[in-house]
Amino acid sequence: METRSESQDSASQQAISQIDFDKAGGVVPAIAQDYQSGRLLMVAYMNREAFEETLRTGHACYFSRSRNRLWRKGEESGNYQTVHEIRIDCDADTVLLAVEQHGDRAACHEGFESCFFRALRDGAWQTVDTRRVDPSKYGPGYGHQPKSAS
Amino acid sequence: METRSESQDSASQQAISQIDFDKAGGVVPAIAQDYQSGRLLMVAYMNREAFEETLRTGHACYFSRSRNRLWRKGEESGNYQTVHEIRIDCDADTVLLAVEQHGDRAACHEGFESCFFRALRDGAWQTVDTRRVDPSKYGPGYGHQPKSAS
């Protein structure tokens, strides 16, 4: 995806205004998919500001609902994402990013390529992927806390 | 995906209890991805009952928030989905279905293979896919109404 020039800003503003941020209280789900393999990497959220920053920089920027602030993916870990394409769904309330995952190529804060590393097998959620990196290398405060701790 | 037998039910109930339906008021986002191509087809929602029915039947059943009832995908159009695999994300608040799309192979109520048929090009959302079917063939009341009419 090309980053936006000044002259493209007004067109982009019109496209942004078509995104239905209101339906879910100011954010839309943002799905990141590997631009080459099609692997579903993660689902996060974007508010308008995060979407605008993503357009401007070409790097995925989400909105962290738990931290209530912009989340520049990879800011702590180096696992940033460059955005190759952005799509929107029929209802304009979900966006789909085709991304290139950098750093340790782990989109998940638990060190897996994808947050969807568990599949239902024989009635139980089983880890079926291999962890790519031990996320403790990013420091003790890395990632969001498990729900049981919040 | 094998459908569940009676003897597998208690194991499944445990797996279901691990899904965080509470975070979003009783539903989780459910992402349907083509089981072969990896194409992202649609994003809908499931409540516990929809998830259980999906497990039991092997056919994707969602929960329609606008209609406030179970939505057996394809019940009107014949565009049903058989589920080959179910994954869950690290936070257990989003599920990913690997599905086989049947009928006219149009997951989108607008007649496209995927709801994500528009991409951002030159600052505007442009339709970049080809419509597979005219959804008016399913009857005048087919699909949800556009937001402007609600």
Tab-separated table of C-alpha atoms in Angstrom:
chain	number	residue	atom	x	y	z
A	1	MET	CA	0.000	0.000	0.000
A	2	GLU	CA	1.288	3.436	-0.874
A	3	THR	CA	1.311	5.899	1.952
A	4	ARG	CA	-0.881	8.936	1.447
A	5	SER	CA	0.417	12.181	0.035
A	6	GLU	CA	-1.004	15.539	1.033
A	7	SER	CA	-2.982	15.765	-2.185
A	8	GLN	CA	-4.666	12.449	-1.525
A	9	ASP	CA	-5.808	13.421	1.940
A	10	SER	CA	-9.217	14.791	1.034
A	11	ALA	CA	-10.122	11.690	-0.958
A	12	SER	CA	-8.986	9.546	1.975
A	13	GLN	CA	-11.057	11.596	4.382
A	14	GLN	CA	-14.125	10.804	2.336
A	15	ALA	CA	-13.290	7.075	2.400
A	16	ILE	CA	-12.707	7.236	6.147
A	17	SER	CA	-16.040	8.947	6.674
A	18	GLN	CA	-17.713	5.929	5.082
A	19	ILE	CA	-16.421	3.597	7.801
A	20	ASP	CA	-19.098	2.926	10.397
A	21	PHE	CA	-17.161	3.623	13.571
A	22	ASP	CA	-20.363	4.461	15.445
A	23	LYS	CA	-21.849	0.984	15.460
A	24	ALA	CA	-19.365	-0.282	18.018
A	25	GLY	CA	-18.746	2.888	19.979
A	26	GLY	CA	-15.978	4.484	17.946
A	27	VAL	CA	-14.029	1.443	16.804
A	28	VAL	CA	-14.262	-1.197	14.103
A	29	PRO	CA	-12.784	-4.688	14.167
A	30	ALA	CA	-9.598	-4.798	12.110
A	31	ILE	CA	-8.522	-8.192	10.852
A	32	ALA	CA	-4.916	-8.706	9.844
A	33	GLN	CA	-4.217	-11.379	7.282
A	34	ASP	CA	-0.811	-12.318	5.898
A	35	TYR	CA	-0.598	-10.684	2.486
A	36	GLN	CA	1.086	-13.714	0.945
A	37	SER	CA	-0.169	-16.862	2.680
A	38	GLY	CA	-3.622	-15.596	3.619
A	39	ARG	CA	-3.070	-16.795	7.180
A	40	LEU	CA	-5.384	-15.025	9.598
A	41	LEU	CA	-2.994	-13.382	12.029
A	42	MET	CA	-4.997	-11.378	14.531
A	43	VAL	CA	-8.125	-9.373	15.184
A	44	ALA	CA	-7.807	-5.989	16.815
A	45	TYR	CA	-9.717	-2.699	16.696
A	46	MET	CA	-9.172	0.662	15.074
A	47	ASN	CA	-10.674	4.011	15.874
A	48	ARG	CA	-10.593	6.796	13.310
A	49	GLU	CA	-7.253	8.083	14.513
A	50	ALA	CA	-5.656	4.635	14.274
A	51	PHE	CA	-7.019	4.182	10.771
A	52	GLU	CA	-5.690	7.576	9.702
A	53	GLU	CA	-2.262	6.840	11.134
A	54	THR	CA	-2.202	3.477	9.373
A	55	LEU	CA	-2.978	5.180	6.071
A	56	ARG	CA	-0.395	7.870	6.654
A	57	THR	CA	2.465	5.629	7.706
A	58	GLY	CA	1.686	2.342	5.982
A	59	HIS	CA	2.275	0.592	9.315
A	60	ALA	CA	-0.636	-1.023	11.144
A	61	CYS	CA	-1.799	1.078	14.060
A	62	TYR	CA	-4.663	-0.205	16.184
A	63	PHE	CA	-6.597	1.150	19.132
A	64	SER	CA	-6.126	-0.776	22.339
A	65	ARG	CA	-9.444	-0.911	24.141
A	66	SER	CA	-7.836	-2.208	27.341
A	67	ARG	CA	-5.190	0.537	27.412
A	68	ASN	CA	-7.475	3.136	25.832
A	69	ARG	CA	-4.793	4.441	23.524
A	70	LEU	CA	-3.276	3.987	20.103
A	71	TRP	CA	-1.364	0.754	19.755
A	72	ARG	CA	1.391	0.995	17.210
A	73	LYS	CA	1.797	-2.685	16.526
A	74	GLY	CA	5.404	-3.660	17.169
A	75	GLU	CA	6.252	-0.601	19.259
A	76	GLU	CA	7.552	-2.825	22.061
A	77	SER	CA	8.454	-6.022	20.258
A	78	GLY	CA	9.564	-4.848	16.852
A	79	ASN	CA	6.859	-7.099	15.418
A	80	TYR	CA	5.412	-4.348	13.271
A	81	GLN	CA	3.247	-4.817	10.220
A	82	THR	CA	3.393	-3.068	6.880
A	83	VAL	CA	0.036	-2.808	5.173
A	84	HIS	CA	-0.270	-3.896	1.556
A	85	GLU	CA	-4.009	-3.511	1.109
A	86	ILE	CA	-7.082	-2.438	3.067
A	87	ARG	CA	-10.532	-3.806	2.367
A	88	ILE	CA	-13.885	-3.048	3.921
A	89	ASP	CA	-16.926	-5.272	4.232
A	90	CYS	CA	-20.414	-4.794	2.816
A	91	ASP	CA	-21.648	-3.116	5.999
A	92	ALA	CA	-18.562	-0.892	6.250
A	93	ASP	CA	-18.131	-1.902	9.869
A	94	THR	CA	-15.110	-4.218	9.615
A	95	VAL	CA	-11.777	-3.684	7.897
A	96	LEU	CA	-9.388	-6.283	6.561
A	97	LEU	CA	-5.693	-5.579	6.296
A	98	ALA	CA	-3.320	-7.549	4.103
A	99	VAL	CA	-0.115	-7.206	6.101
A	100	GLU	CA	3.493	-8.206	6.023
A	101	GLN	CA	4.539	-9.265	9.504
A	102	HIS	CA	8.046	-8.160	10.450
A	103	GLY	CA	10.335	-8.713	13.403
A	104	ASP	CA	10.056	-12.226	14.770
A	105	ARG	CA	7.072	-12.758	12.459
A	106	ALA	CA	4.884	-13.286	15.491
A	107	ALA	CA	1.639	-11.328	15.390
A	108	CYS	CA	0.446	-12.837	18.658
A	109	HIS	CA	1.613	-11.499	22.005
A	110	GLU	CA	2.102	-15.108	23.081
A	111	GLY	CA	4.815	-15.542	20.462
A	112	PHE	CA	2.873	-17.384	17.778
A	113	GLU	CA	2.620	-16.386	14.134
A	114	SER	CA	-1.152	-16.088	14.580
A	115	CYS	CA	-3.390	-15.495	17.578
A	116	PHE	CA	-5.438	-18.430	16.272
A	117	PHE	CA	-2.987	-21.121	17.355
A	118	ARG	CA	-5.592	-23.309	19.058
A	119	ALA	CA	-8.091	-25.518	17.249
A	120	LEU	CA	-10.990	-27.544	18.549
A	121	ARG	CA	-9.910	-31.186	18.541
A	122	ASP	CA	-11.837	-33.964	20.289
A	123	GLY	CA	-13.875	-31.411	22.177
A	124	ALA	CA	-10.940	-29.376	23.499
A	125	TRP	CA	-8.948	-26.337	22.406
A	126	GLN	CA	-5.555	-27.710	21.509
A	127	THR	CA	-2.457	-25.760	20.544
A	128	VAL	CA	-1.727	-26.882	16.999
A	129	ASP	CA	0.886	-24.325	15.981
A	130	THR	CA	4.498	-23.970	17.018
A	131	ARG	CA	5.523	-20.951	19.050
A	132	ARG	CA	7.933	-18.773	17.103
A	133	VAL	CA	9.414	-16.789	19.936
A	134	ASP	CA	9.357	-16.632	23.719
A	135	PRO	CA	7.636	-13.295	24.317
A	136	SER	CA	9.456	-12.808	27.620
A	137	LYS	CA	12.344	-11.526	25.488
A	138	TYR	CA	10.327	-8.334	25.010
A	139	GLY	CA	10.312	-7.611	28.719
A	140	PRO	CA	8.116	-8.475	31.683
A	141	GLY	CA	5.403	-5.947	30.838
A	142	TYR	CA	4.963	-7.083	27.257
A	143	GLY	CA	1.523	-7.578	25.806
A	144	HIS	CA	-1.769	-7.379	27.529
A	145	GLN	CA	-2.354	-9.271	30.709
A	146	PRO	CA	-4.428	-12.446	30.641
A	147	LYS	CA	-8.026	-11.790	31.553
A	148	SER	CA	-7.682	-13.658	34.849
A	149	ALA	CA	-5.286	-10.973	36.048
A	150	SER	CA	-7.394	-7.991	35.073
B	1	MET	CA	-15.074	-31.181	11.156
B	2	GLU	CA	-16.811	-34.182	12.680
B	3	THR	CA	-20.145	-33.468	14.250
B	4	ARG	CA	-20.354	-34.168	17.931
B	5	SER	CA	-21.602	-37.444	19.337
B	6	GLU	CA	-23.397	-37.727	22.666
B	7	SER	CA	-20.242	-38.979	24.339
B	8	GLN	CA	-18.289	-35.962	23.178
B	9	ASP	CA	-20.784	-33.480	24.531
B	10	SER	CA	-19.314	-32.994	27.974
B	11	ALA	CA	-15.866	-32.349	26.558
B	12	SER	CA	-17.373	-29.848	24.140
B	13	GLN	CA	-19.247	-28.118	26.931
B	14	GLN	CA	-15.949	-27.527	28.679
B	15	ALA	CA	-14.443	-26.070	25.507
B	16	ILE	CA	-17.494	-23.858	25.019
B	17	SER	CA	-17.258	-22.607	28.592
B	18	GLN	CA	-13.771	-21.325	27.778
B	19	ILE	CA	-15.094	-18.960	25.122
B	20	ASP	CA	-15.396	-15.430	26.469
B	21	PHE	CA	-18.944	-14.591	25.415
B	22	ASP	CA	-19.269	-12.057	28.220
B	23	LYS	CA	-16.787	-9.516	26.895
B	24	ALA	CA	-19.114	-8.416	24.102
B	25	GLY	CA	-22.460	-8.971	25.765
B	26	GLY	CA	-23.081	-12.616	24.965
B	27	VAL	CA	-21.557	-12.905	21.518
B	28	VAL	CA	-18.126	-13.339	19.970
B	29	PRO	CA	-17.020	-12.309	16.494
B	30	ALA	CA	-16.929	-15.341	14.204
B	31	ILE	CA	-14.750	-15.087	11.144
B	32	ALA	CA	-15.397	-17.398	8.221
B	33	GLN	CA	-12.473	-18.198	5.983
B	34	ASP	CA	-12.548	-20.461	2.937
B	35	TYR	CA	-11.024	-23.756	4.055
B	36	GLN	CA	-9.091	-24.179	0.823
B	37	SER	CA	-8.145	-20.764	-0.536
B	38	GLY	CA	-7.901	-18.934	2.789
B	39	ARG	CA	-10.103	-16.167	1.397
B	40	LEU	CA	-11.709	-14.170	4.203
B	41	LEU	CA	-15.416	-14.552	3.498
B	42	MET	CA	-17.353	-12.779	6.224
B	43	VAL	CA	-17.436	-11.701	9.839
B	44	ALA	CA	-20.528	-12.428	11.875
B	45	TYR	CA	-21.290	-13.152	15.527
B	46	MET	CA	-22.118	-16.239	17.541
B	47	ASN	CA	-23.766	-16.582	20.893
B	48	ARG	CA	-23.397	-19.791	22.865
B	49	GLU	CA	-26.473	-21.352	21.298
B	50	ALA	CA	-25.229	-20.628	17.775
B	51	PHE	CA	-21.844	-22.108	18.605
B	52	GLU	CA	-23.436	-25.231	20.032
B	53	GLU	CA	-25.647	-25.678	16.998
B	54	THR	CA	-22.664	-25.232	14.706
B	55	LEU	CA	-20.820	-27.955	16.594
B	56	ARG	CA	-23.805	-30.264	16.584
B	57	THR	CA	-24.721	-29.901	12.914
B	58	GLY	CA	-21.397	-29.066	11.267
B	59	HIS	CA	-23.152	-26.174	9.480
B	60	ALA	CA	-22.305	-22.589	10.390
B	61	CYS	CA	-24.982	-21.007	12.553
B	62	TYR	CA	-24.521	-17.400	13.628
B	63	PHE	CA	-26.473	-15.028	15.820
B	64	SER	CA	-28.001	-12.085	14.018
B	65	ARG	CA	-27.731	-9.041	16.234
B	66	SER	CA	-30.090	-7.026	14.036
B	67	ARG	CA	-32.768	-9.727	14.021
B	68	ASN	CA	-31.942	-10.921	17.537
B	69	ARG	CA	-32.193	-14.577	16.610
B	70	LEU	CA	-30.170	-17.503	15.362
B	71	TRP	CA	-29.102	-17.128	11.760
B	72	ARG	CA	-28.652	-20.453	10.058
B	73	LYS	CA	-26.418	-19.298	7.232
B	74	GLY	CA	-28.036	-20.250	3.937
B	75	GLU	CA	-31.508	-20.775	5.342
B	76	GLU	CA	-32.968	-18.406	2.746
B	77	SER	CA	-30.412	-18.527	-0.036
B	78	GLY	CA	-29.061	-22.066	0.131
B	79	ASN	CA	-25.623	-20.505	0.597
B	80	TYR	CA	-24.852	-22.608	3.632
B	81	GLN	CA	-21.421	-23.352	5.020
B	82	THR	CA	-19.989	-26.616	6.266
B	83	VAL	CA	-17.375	-26.174	8.937
B	84	HIS	CA	-14.056	-27.957	8.565
B	85	GLU	CA	-12.226	-26.513	11.544
B	86	ILE	CA	-12.799	-24.085	14.410
B	87	ARG	CA	-10.005	-22.086	15.993
B	88	ILE	CA	-10.000	-19.642	18.861
B	89	ASP	CA	-7.681	-16.736	19.507
B	90	CYS	CA	-5.321	-16.128	22.410
B	91	ASP	CA	-7.921	-14.118	24.327
B	92	ALA	CA	-10.667	-16.666	23.626
B	93	ASP	CA	-12.953	-13.881	22.466
B	94	THR	CA	-12.938	-14.478	18.696
B	95	VAL	CA	-13.486	-17.680	16.740
B	96	LEU	CA	-12.258	-18.545	13.271
B	97	LEU	CA	-14.118	-21.016	11.113
B	98	ALA	CA	-12.586	-22.800	8.125
B	99	VAL	CA	-15.673	-23.260	5.973
B	100	GLU	CA	-16.741	-24.694	2.671
B	101	GLN	CA	-19.177	-22.301	1.027
B	102	HIS	CA	-22.037	-24.031	-0.789
B	103	GLY	CA	-24.930	-22.886	-2.955
B	104	ASP	CA	-23.948	-20.045	-5.238
B	105	ARG	CA	-20.644	-19.819	-3.358
B	106	ALA	CA	-21.548	-16.316	-2.269
B	107	ALA	CA	-21.016	-15.678	1.431
B	108	CYS	CA	-22.048	-12.027	1.105
B	109	HIS	CA	-25.691	-11.002	1.033
B	110	GLU	CA	-24.806	-8.714	-1.849
B	111	GLY	CA	-23.921	-11.717	-3.995
B	112	PHE	CA	-20.144	-11.636	-3.752
B	113	GLU	CA	-17.911	-14.523	-2.705
B	114	SER	CA	-16.686	-12.406	0.193
B	115	CYS	CA	-18.126	-9.458	2.073
B	116	PHE	CA	-14.727	-7.830	1.579
B	117	PHE	CA	-15.217	-7.015	-2.087
B	118	ARG	CA	-14.125	-3.383	-1.797
B	119	ALA	CA	-10.530	-2.224	-1.449
B	120	LEU	CA	-9.073	1.202	-0.815
B	121	ARG	CA	-7.649	2.467	-4.109
B	122	ASP	CA	-6.595	6.060	-4.722
B	123	GLY	CA	-8.355	7.169	-1.585
B	124	ALA	CA	-11.716	5.526	-2.342
B	125	TRP	CA	-13.413	2.202	-1.620
B	126	GLN	CA	-13.604	0.494	-4.981
B	127	THR	CA	-15.335	-2.767	-5.807
B	128	VAL	CA	-12.528	-5.026	-6.961
B	129	ASP	CA	-14.324	-8.383	-7.028
B	130	THR	CA	-16.902	-9.728	-9.450
B	131	ARG	CA	-20.405	-10.361	-8.176
B	132	ARG	CA	-21.231	-14.050	-8.334
B	133	VAL	CA	-24.988	-13.870	-8.148
B	134	ASP	CA	-27.776	-11.300	-8.166
B	135	PRO	CA	-29.145	-11.659	-4.646
B	136	SER	CA	-32.623	-10.568	-5.765
B	137	LYS	CA	-33.075	-14.189	-6.864
B	138	TYR	CA	-33.460	-15.058	-3.181
B	139	GLY	CA	-36.522	-12.855	-2.817
B	140	PRO	CA	-37.195	-9.220	-1.978
B	141	GLY	CA	-36.657	-9.642	1.769
B	142	TYR	CA	-33.290	-11.329	1.443
B	143	GLY	CA	-30.398	-10.295	3.641
B	144	HIS	CA	-30.249	-7.514	6.118
B	145	GLN	CA	-31.279	-4.038	5.150
B	146	PRO	CA	-28.633	-1.413	4.508
B	147	LYS	CA	-28.000	0.729	7.542
B	148	SER	CA	-29.514	3.795	5.918
B	149	ALA	CA	-32.893	2.057	5.960
B	150	SER	CA	-32.768	1.012	9.592
